[in-house]
Short mmCIF file of C-alpha atoms and ligand atoms in Angstrom, two decimals:
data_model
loop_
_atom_site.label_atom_id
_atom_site.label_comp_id
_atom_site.label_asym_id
_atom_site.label_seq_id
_atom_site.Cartn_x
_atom_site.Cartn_y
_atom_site.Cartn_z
CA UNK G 1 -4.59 -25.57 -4.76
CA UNK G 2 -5.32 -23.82 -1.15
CA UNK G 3 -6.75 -20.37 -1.57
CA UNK G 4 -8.54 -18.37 1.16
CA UNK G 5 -12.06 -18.07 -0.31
CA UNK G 6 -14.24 -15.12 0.32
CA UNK G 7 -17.87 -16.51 -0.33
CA UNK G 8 -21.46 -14.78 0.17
CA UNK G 9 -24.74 -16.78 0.39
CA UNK G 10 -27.65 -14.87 0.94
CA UNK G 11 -25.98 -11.72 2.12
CA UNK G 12 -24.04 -13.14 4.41
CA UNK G 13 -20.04 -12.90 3.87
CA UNK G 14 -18.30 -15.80 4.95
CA UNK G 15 -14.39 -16.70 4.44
CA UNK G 16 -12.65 -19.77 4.85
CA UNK G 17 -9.00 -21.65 3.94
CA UNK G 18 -9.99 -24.49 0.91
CA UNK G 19 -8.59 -26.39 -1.70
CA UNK G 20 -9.89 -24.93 -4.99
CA UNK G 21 -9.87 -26.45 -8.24
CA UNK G 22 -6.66 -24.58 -10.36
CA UNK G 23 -9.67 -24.85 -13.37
CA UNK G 24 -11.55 -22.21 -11.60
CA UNK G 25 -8.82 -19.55 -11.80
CA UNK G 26 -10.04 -16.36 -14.12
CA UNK G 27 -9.18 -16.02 -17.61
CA UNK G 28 -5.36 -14.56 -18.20
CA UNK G 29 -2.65 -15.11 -20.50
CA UNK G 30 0.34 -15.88 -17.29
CA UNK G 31 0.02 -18.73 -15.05
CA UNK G 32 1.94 -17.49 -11.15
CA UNK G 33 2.92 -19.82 -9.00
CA UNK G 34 2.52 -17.26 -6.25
CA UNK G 35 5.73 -17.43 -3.99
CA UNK G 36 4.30 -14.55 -1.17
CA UNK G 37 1.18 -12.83 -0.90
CA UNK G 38 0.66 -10.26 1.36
CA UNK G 39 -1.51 -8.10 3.50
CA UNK G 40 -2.65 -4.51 3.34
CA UNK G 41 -5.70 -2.30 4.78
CA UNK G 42 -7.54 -3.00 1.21
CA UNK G 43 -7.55 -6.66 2.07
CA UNK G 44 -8.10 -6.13 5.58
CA UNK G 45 -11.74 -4.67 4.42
CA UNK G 46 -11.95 -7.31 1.71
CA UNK G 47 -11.58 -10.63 4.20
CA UNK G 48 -13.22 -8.72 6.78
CA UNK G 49 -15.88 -7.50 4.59
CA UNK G 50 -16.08 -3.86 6.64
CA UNK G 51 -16.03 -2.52 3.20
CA UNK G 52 -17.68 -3.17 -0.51
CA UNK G 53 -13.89 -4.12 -1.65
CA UNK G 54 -15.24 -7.20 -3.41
CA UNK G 55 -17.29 -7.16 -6.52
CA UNK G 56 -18.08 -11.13 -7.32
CA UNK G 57 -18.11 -13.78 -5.27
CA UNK G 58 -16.41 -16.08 -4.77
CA UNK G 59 -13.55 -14.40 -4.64
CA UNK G 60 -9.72 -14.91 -3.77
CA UNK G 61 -8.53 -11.94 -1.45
CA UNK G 62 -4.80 -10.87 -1.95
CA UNK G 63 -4.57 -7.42 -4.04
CA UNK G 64 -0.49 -8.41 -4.36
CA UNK G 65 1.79 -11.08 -5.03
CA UNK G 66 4.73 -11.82 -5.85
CA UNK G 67 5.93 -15.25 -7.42
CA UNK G 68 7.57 -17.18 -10.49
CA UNK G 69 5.27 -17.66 -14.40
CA UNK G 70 4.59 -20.84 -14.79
CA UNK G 71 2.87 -20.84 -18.40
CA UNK G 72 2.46 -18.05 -20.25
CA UNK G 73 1.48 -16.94 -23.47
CA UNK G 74 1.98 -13.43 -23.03
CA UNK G 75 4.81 -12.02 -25.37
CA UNK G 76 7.08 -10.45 -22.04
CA UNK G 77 6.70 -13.13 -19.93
CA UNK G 78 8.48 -17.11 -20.10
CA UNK G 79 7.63 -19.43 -17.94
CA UNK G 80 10.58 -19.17 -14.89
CA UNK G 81 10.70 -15.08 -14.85
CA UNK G 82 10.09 -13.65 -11.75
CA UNK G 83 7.01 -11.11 -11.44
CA UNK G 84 5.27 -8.37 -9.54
CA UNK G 85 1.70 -7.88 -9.31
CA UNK G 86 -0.21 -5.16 -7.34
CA UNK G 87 -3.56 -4.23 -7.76
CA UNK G 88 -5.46 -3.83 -11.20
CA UNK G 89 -8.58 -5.31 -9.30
CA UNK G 90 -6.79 -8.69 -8.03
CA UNK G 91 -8.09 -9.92 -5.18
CA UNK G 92 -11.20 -7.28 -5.91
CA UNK G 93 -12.93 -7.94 -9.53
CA UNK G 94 -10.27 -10.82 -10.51
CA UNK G 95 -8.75 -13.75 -8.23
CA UNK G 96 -6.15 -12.73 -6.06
CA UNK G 97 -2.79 -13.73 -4.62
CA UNK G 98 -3.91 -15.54 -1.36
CA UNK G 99 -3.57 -18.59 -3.29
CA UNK G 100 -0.67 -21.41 -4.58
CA UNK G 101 -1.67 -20.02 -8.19
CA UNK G 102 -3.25 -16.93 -9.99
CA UNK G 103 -4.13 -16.42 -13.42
CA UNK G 104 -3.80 -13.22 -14.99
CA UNK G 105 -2.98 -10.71 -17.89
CA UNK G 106 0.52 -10.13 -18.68
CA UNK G 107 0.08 -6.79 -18.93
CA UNK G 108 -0.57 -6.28 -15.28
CA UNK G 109 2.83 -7.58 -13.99
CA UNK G 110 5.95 -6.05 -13.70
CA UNK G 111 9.43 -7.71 -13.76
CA UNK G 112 10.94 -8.19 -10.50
CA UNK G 113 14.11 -5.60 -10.45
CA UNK G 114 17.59 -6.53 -9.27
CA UNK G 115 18.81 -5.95 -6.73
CA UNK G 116 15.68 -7.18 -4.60
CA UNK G 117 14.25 -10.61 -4.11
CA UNK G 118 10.75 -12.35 -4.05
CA UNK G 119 10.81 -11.62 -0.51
CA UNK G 120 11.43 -8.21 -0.55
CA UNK G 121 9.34 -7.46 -3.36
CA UNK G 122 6.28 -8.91 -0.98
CA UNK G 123 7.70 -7.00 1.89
CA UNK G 124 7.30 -3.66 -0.30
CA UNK G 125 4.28 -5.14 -1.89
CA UNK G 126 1.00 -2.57 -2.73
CA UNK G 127 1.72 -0.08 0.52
CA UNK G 128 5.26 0.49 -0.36
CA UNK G 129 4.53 0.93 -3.91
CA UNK G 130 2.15 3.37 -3.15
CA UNK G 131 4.49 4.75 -0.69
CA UNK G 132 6.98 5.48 -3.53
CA UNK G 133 4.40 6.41 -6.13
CA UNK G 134 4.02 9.10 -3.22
CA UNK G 135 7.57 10.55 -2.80
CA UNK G 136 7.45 10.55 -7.04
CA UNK G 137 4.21 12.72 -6.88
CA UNK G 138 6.64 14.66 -4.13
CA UNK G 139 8.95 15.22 -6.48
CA UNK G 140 7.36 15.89 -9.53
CA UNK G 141 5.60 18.96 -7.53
CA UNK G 142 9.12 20.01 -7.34
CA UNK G 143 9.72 19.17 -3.15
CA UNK G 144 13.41 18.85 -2.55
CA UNK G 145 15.31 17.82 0.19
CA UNK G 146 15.99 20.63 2.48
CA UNK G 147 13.19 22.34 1.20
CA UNK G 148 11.59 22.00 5.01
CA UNK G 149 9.90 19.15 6.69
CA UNK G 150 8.07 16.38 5.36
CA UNK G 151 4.56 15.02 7.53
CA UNK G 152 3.89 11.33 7.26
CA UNK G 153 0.80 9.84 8.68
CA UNK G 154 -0.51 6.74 9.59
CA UNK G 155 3.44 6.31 10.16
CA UNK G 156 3.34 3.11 11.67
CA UNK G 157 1.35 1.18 9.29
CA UNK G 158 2.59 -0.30 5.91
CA UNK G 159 2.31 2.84 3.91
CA UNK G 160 3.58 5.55 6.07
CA UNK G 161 6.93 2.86 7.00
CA UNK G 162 7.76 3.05 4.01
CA UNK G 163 7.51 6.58 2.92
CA UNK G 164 9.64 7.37 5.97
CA UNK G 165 12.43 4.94 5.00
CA UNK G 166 11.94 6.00 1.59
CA UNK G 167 12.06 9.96 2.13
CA UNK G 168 14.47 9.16 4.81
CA UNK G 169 17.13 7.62 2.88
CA UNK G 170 16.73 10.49 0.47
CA UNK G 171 18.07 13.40 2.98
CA UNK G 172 14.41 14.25 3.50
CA UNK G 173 13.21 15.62 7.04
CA UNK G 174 10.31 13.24 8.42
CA UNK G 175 7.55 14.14 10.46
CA UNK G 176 6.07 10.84 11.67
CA UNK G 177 2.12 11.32 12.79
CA UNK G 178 1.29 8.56 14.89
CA UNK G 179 -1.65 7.30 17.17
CA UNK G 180 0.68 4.74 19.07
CA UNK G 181 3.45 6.94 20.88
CA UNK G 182 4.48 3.51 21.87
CA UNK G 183 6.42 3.11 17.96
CA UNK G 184 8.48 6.17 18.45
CA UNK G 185 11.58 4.45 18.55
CA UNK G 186 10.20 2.11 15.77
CA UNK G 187 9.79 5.10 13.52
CA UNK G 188 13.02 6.93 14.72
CA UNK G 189 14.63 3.76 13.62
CA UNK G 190 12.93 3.99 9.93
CA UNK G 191 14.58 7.62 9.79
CA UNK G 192 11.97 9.95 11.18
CA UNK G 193 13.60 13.10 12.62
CA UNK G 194 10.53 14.14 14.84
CA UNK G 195 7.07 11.50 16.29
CA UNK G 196 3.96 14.14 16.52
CA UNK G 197 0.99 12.66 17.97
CA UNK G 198 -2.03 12.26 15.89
CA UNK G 199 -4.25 14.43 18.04
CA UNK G 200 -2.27 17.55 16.59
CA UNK G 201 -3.88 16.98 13.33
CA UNK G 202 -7.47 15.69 14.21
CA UNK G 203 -8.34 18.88 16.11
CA UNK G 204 -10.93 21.35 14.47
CA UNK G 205 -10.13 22.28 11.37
CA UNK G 206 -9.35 25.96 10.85
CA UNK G 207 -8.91 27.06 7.16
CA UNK G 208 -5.28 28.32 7.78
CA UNK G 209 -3.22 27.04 10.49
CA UNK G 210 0.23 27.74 11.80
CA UNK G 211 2.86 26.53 8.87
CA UNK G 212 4.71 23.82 9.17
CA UNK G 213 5.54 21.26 6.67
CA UNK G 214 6.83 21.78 2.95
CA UNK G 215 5.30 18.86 2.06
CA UNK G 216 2.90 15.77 3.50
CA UNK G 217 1.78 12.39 2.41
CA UNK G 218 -1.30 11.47 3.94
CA UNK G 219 -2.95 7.81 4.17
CA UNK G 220 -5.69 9.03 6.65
CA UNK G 221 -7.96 11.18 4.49
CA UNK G 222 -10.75 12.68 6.62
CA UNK G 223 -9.80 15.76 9.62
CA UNK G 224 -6.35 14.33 9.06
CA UNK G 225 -6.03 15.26 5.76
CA UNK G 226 -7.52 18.23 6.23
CA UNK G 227 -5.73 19.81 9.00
CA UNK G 228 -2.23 18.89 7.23
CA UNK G 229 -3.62 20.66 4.03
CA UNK G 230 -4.36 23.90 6.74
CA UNK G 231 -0.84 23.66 7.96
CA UNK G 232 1.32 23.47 5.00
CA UNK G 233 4.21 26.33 4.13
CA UNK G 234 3.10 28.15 1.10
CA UNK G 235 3.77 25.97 -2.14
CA UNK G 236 3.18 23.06 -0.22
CA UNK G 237 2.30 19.75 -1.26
CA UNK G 238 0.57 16.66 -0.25
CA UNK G 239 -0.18 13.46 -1.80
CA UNK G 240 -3.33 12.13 -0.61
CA UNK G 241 -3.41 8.15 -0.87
CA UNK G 242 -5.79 6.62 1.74
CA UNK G 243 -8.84 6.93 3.68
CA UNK G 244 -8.06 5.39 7.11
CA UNK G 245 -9.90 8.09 8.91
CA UNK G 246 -12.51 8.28 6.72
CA UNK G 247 -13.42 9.02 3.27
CA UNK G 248 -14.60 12.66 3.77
CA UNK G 249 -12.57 15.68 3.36
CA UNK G 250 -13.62 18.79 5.60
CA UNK G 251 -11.22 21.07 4.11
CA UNK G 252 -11.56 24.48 2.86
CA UNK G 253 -10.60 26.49 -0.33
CA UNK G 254 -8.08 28.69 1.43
CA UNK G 255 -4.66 26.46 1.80
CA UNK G 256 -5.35 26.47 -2.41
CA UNK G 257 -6.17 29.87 -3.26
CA UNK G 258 -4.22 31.85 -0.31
CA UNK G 259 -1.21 29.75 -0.23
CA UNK G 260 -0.82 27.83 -3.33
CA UNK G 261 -1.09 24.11 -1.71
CA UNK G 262 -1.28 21.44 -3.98
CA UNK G 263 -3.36 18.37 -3.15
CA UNK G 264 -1.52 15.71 -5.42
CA UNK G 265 -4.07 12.16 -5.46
CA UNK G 266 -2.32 8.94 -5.20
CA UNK G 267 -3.89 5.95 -7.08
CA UNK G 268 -1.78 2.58 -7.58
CA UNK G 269 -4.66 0.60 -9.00
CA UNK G 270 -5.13 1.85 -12.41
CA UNK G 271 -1.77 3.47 -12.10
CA UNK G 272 -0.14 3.40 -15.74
CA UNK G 273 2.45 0.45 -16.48
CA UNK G 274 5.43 3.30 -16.86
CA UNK G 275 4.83 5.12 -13.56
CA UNK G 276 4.78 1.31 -12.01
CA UNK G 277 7.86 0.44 -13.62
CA UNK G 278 9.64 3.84 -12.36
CA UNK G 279 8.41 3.25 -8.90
CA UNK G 280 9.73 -0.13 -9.01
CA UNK G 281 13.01 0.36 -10.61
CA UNK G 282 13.49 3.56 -7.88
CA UNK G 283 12.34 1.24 -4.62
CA UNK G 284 15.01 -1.60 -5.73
CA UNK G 285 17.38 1.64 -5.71
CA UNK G 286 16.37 3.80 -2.94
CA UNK G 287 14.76 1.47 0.19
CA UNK G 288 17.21 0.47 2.20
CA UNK G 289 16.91 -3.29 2.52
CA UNK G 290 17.56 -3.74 6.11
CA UNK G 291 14.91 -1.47 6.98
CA UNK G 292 13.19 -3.27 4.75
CA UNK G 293 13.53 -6.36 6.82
CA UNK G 294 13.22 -3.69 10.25
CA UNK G 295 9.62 -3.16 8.88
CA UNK G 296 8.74 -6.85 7.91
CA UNK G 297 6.84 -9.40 10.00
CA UNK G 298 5.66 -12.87 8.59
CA UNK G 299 2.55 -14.26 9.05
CA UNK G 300 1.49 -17.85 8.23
CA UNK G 301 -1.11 -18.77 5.65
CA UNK G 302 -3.30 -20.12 8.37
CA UNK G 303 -3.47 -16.78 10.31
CA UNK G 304 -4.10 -14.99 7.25
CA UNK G 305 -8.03 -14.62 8.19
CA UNK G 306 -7.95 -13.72 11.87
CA UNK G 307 -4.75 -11.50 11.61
CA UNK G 308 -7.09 -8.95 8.83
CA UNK G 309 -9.19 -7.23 11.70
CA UNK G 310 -5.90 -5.61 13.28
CA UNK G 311 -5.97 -2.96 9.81
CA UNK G 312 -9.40 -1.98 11.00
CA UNK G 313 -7.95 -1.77 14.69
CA UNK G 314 -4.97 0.03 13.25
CA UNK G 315 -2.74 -2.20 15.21
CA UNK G 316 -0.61 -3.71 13.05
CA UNK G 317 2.73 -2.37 12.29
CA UNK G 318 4.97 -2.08 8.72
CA UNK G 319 4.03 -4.59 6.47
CA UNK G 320 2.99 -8.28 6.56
CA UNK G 321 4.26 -11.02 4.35
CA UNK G 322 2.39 -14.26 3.75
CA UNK G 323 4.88 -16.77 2.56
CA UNK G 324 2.55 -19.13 0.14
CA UNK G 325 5.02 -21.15 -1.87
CA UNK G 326 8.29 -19.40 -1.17
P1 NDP F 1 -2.13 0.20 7.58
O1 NDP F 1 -3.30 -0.30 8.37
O2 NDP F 1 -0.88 -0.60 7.57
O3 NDP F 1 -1.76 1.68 8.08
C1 NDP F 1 -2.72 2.65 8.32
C2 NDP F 1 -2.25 3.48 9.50
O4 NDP F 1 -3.08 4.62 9.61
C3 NDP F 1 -2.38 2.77 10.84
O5 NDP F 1 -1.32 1.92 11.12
C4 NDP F 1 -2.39 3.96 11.79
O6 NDP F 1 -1.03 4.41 11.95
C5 NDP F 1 -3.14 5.02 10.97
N1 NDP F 1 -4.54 5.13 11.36
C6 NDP F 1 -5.40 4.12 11.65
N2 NDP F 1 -6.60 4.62 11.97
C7 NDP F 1 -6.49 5.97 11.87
C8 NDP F 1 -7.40 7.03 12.11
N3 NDP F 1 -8.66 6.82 12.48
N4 NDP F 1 -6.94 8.28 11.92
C9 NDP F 1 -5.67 8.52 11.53
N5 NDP F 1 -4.76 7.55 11.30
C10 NDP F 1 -5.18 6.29 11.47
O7 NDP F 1 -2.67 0.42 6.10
P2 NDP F 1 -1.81 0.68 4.77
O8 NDP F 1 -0.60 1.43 5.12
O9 NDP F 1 -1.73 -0.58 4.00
O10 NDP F 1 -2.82 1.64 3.98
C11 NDP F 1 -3.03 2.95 4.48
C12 NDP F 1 -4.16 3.64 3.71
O11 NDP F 1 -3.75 3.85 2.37
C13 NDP F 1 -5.45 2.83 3.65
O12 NDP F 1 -6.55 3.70 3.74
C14 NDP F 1 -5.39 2.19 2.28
O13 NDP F 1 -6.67 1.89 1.79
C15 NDP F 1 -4.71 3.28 1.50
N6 NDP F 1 -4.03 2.80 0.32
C16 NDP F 1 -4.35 3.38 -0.87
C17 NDP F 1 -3.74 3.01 -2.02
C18 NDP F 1 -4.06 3.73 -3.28
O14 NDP F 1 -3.81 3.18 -4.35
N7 NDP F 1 -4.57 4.94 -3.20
C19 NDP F 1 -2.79 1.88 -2.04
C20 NDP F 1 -2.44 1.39 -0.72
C21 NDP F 1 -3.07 1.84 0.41
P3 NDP F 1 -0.53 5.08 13.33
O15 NDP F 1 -0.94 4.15 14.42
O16 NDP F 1 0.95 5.19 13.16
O17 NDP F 1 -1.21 6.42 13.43
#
């Protein structure tokens, strides 16, 4: 089967397109034939190797797939159902879905949810998901519609689209922080009622700032993260998913103890089979499916490897699907 093979030799990370022997997949109990793969930041760092994403070599990048069981002996799953698979370690610890097949435990997938297809379920794939896990940490902190703005960042990439279509679609009121004024119309388009440059939130941090927003996901981390904590309404909240700024956090206690913020941590690795199946069933209900499609681009299998350095450039924009078997 063609996989794209991350492999280290003394050191030295090297990654390649190859035909791999199926018998080398990991143990599992559900045999995918993987219909799309994708690409997000995660295995941006993996293929790129900017960051200790991988823990055994060799390794098959691709933290999500989507595709059709094959064999299974996994009491939910027949061979022919249609699954979901993001993260768990795939594509990290375990072989991943930038490959024809993947092997892996039932208990990691999730059925794919009417109304959306294989396709779409790609197109959503890990950033989406996290995305939604997002708005539901949002909501379970009690943020309603009308309740004041919502702040996005990293708007234009994979995670932030998304959220904005998601909260959008909702009757939320989006604040899209971008770096690239040039997607303003992109994000307008999504549902965003207002573009703020990033350079209003990566300014010194002060421990209280001006209020603004009644609630904030952020996928930056870092003086990002940190400002938007400083300029939440009181009662705010933020889910905090991602670390494209950085990994730090120069915050301070006072948006906690003088305002009651709450910082609400996103994780959609280990994230509990019932939360994933809620996030799912509420993305094939919610996300509108031609902004879905507004937010898609498809990359080829061969491009795969040279199109990963454009996460660490933060150029790329929504999400990217990798058609493997479709
Ligand atoms: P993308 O690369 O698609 O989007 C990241 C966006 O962040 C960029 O498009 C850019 O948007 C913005 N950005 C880039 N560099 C910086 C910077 N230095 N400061 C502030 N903003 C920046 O990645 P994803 O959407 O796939 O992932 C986003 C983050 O979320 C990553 O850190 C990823 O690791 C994390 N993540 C975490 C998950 C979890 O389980 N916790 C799951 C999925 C993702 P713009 O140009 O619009 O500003």
């Amino acid at each position: 089967m063609k996989a794209v093979l991350i492999e280290k030799a003394e050191d030295t990370q090297s990654v390649s397109v190859k035909d791999v022997s199926e018998d080398q997949l990991p143990d599992g109990d559900v045999l995918v034939d993987v219909a799309y793969s994708t690409l997000n930041y995660k295995d941006a760092l993996a293929i790129t190797g900017k960051a200790p994403v991988v823990r055994r070599f060799p390794m098959v990048p691709g933290i999500d797939f989507t595709g059709t069981v094959a064999e299974s002996s996994h009491a939910d799953f027949k061979p022919g159902d249609r699954v979901i698979l993001n993260g768990w370690g795939v594509g990290e610890k375990h072989w991943g879905g930038l490959a024809e097949r993947a092997r892996v435990s039932g208990d990691w997938l999730v059925p794919l949810p009417a109304p959306i297809d294989l396709r779409q379920a790609a197109a959503i794939g890990t950033a989406g998901y996290t995305a939604m896990l997002c708005v539901l940490a949002l909501e379970r902190q009690g943020v309603m519609p009308g309740d004041g703005e919502i702040v996005v960042s990293g708007a234009a990439g994979g995670v932030g689209s998304v959220a904005i279509a998601l909260l959008a679609a909702k009757g939320y009121e989006v604040a899209a922080v971008t770096g690239r004024a040039a997607e303003a119309d992109y994000l307008r388009g999504l549902g965003a009622a207002s573009v703020i440059d990033r350079s209003e939130l990566t300014g010194k941090v002060r421990p209280l700032g001006q209020e603004r927003w009644s609630g904030g996901i952020d996928v930056a981390g870092s003086t990002v993260l940190a400002n938007m904590l400083s300029m939440m309404k009181y009662r705010g909240v933020v889910a905090a998913c991602g670390l494209a700024a950085g990994m730090e956090l120069p915050s301070s206690v006072a948006p906690f103890i003088l305002r009651g913020v709450t910082l609400a941590g996103v994780d959609s690795v280990m994230c509990p089979k019932s939360d994933r199946l809620e996030a799912w069933a509420r993305l094939a209900s919610d996300l509108d499916l031609g902004k879905l499609e507004e937010l898609t681009t498809e990359l080829p299998f061969a491009e795969v490897i040279e199109t990963a350095s454009k996460f660490i450039d933060g150029t790329v924009r929504g999400r990217i699907v990798v058609p493997v078997n479709p």
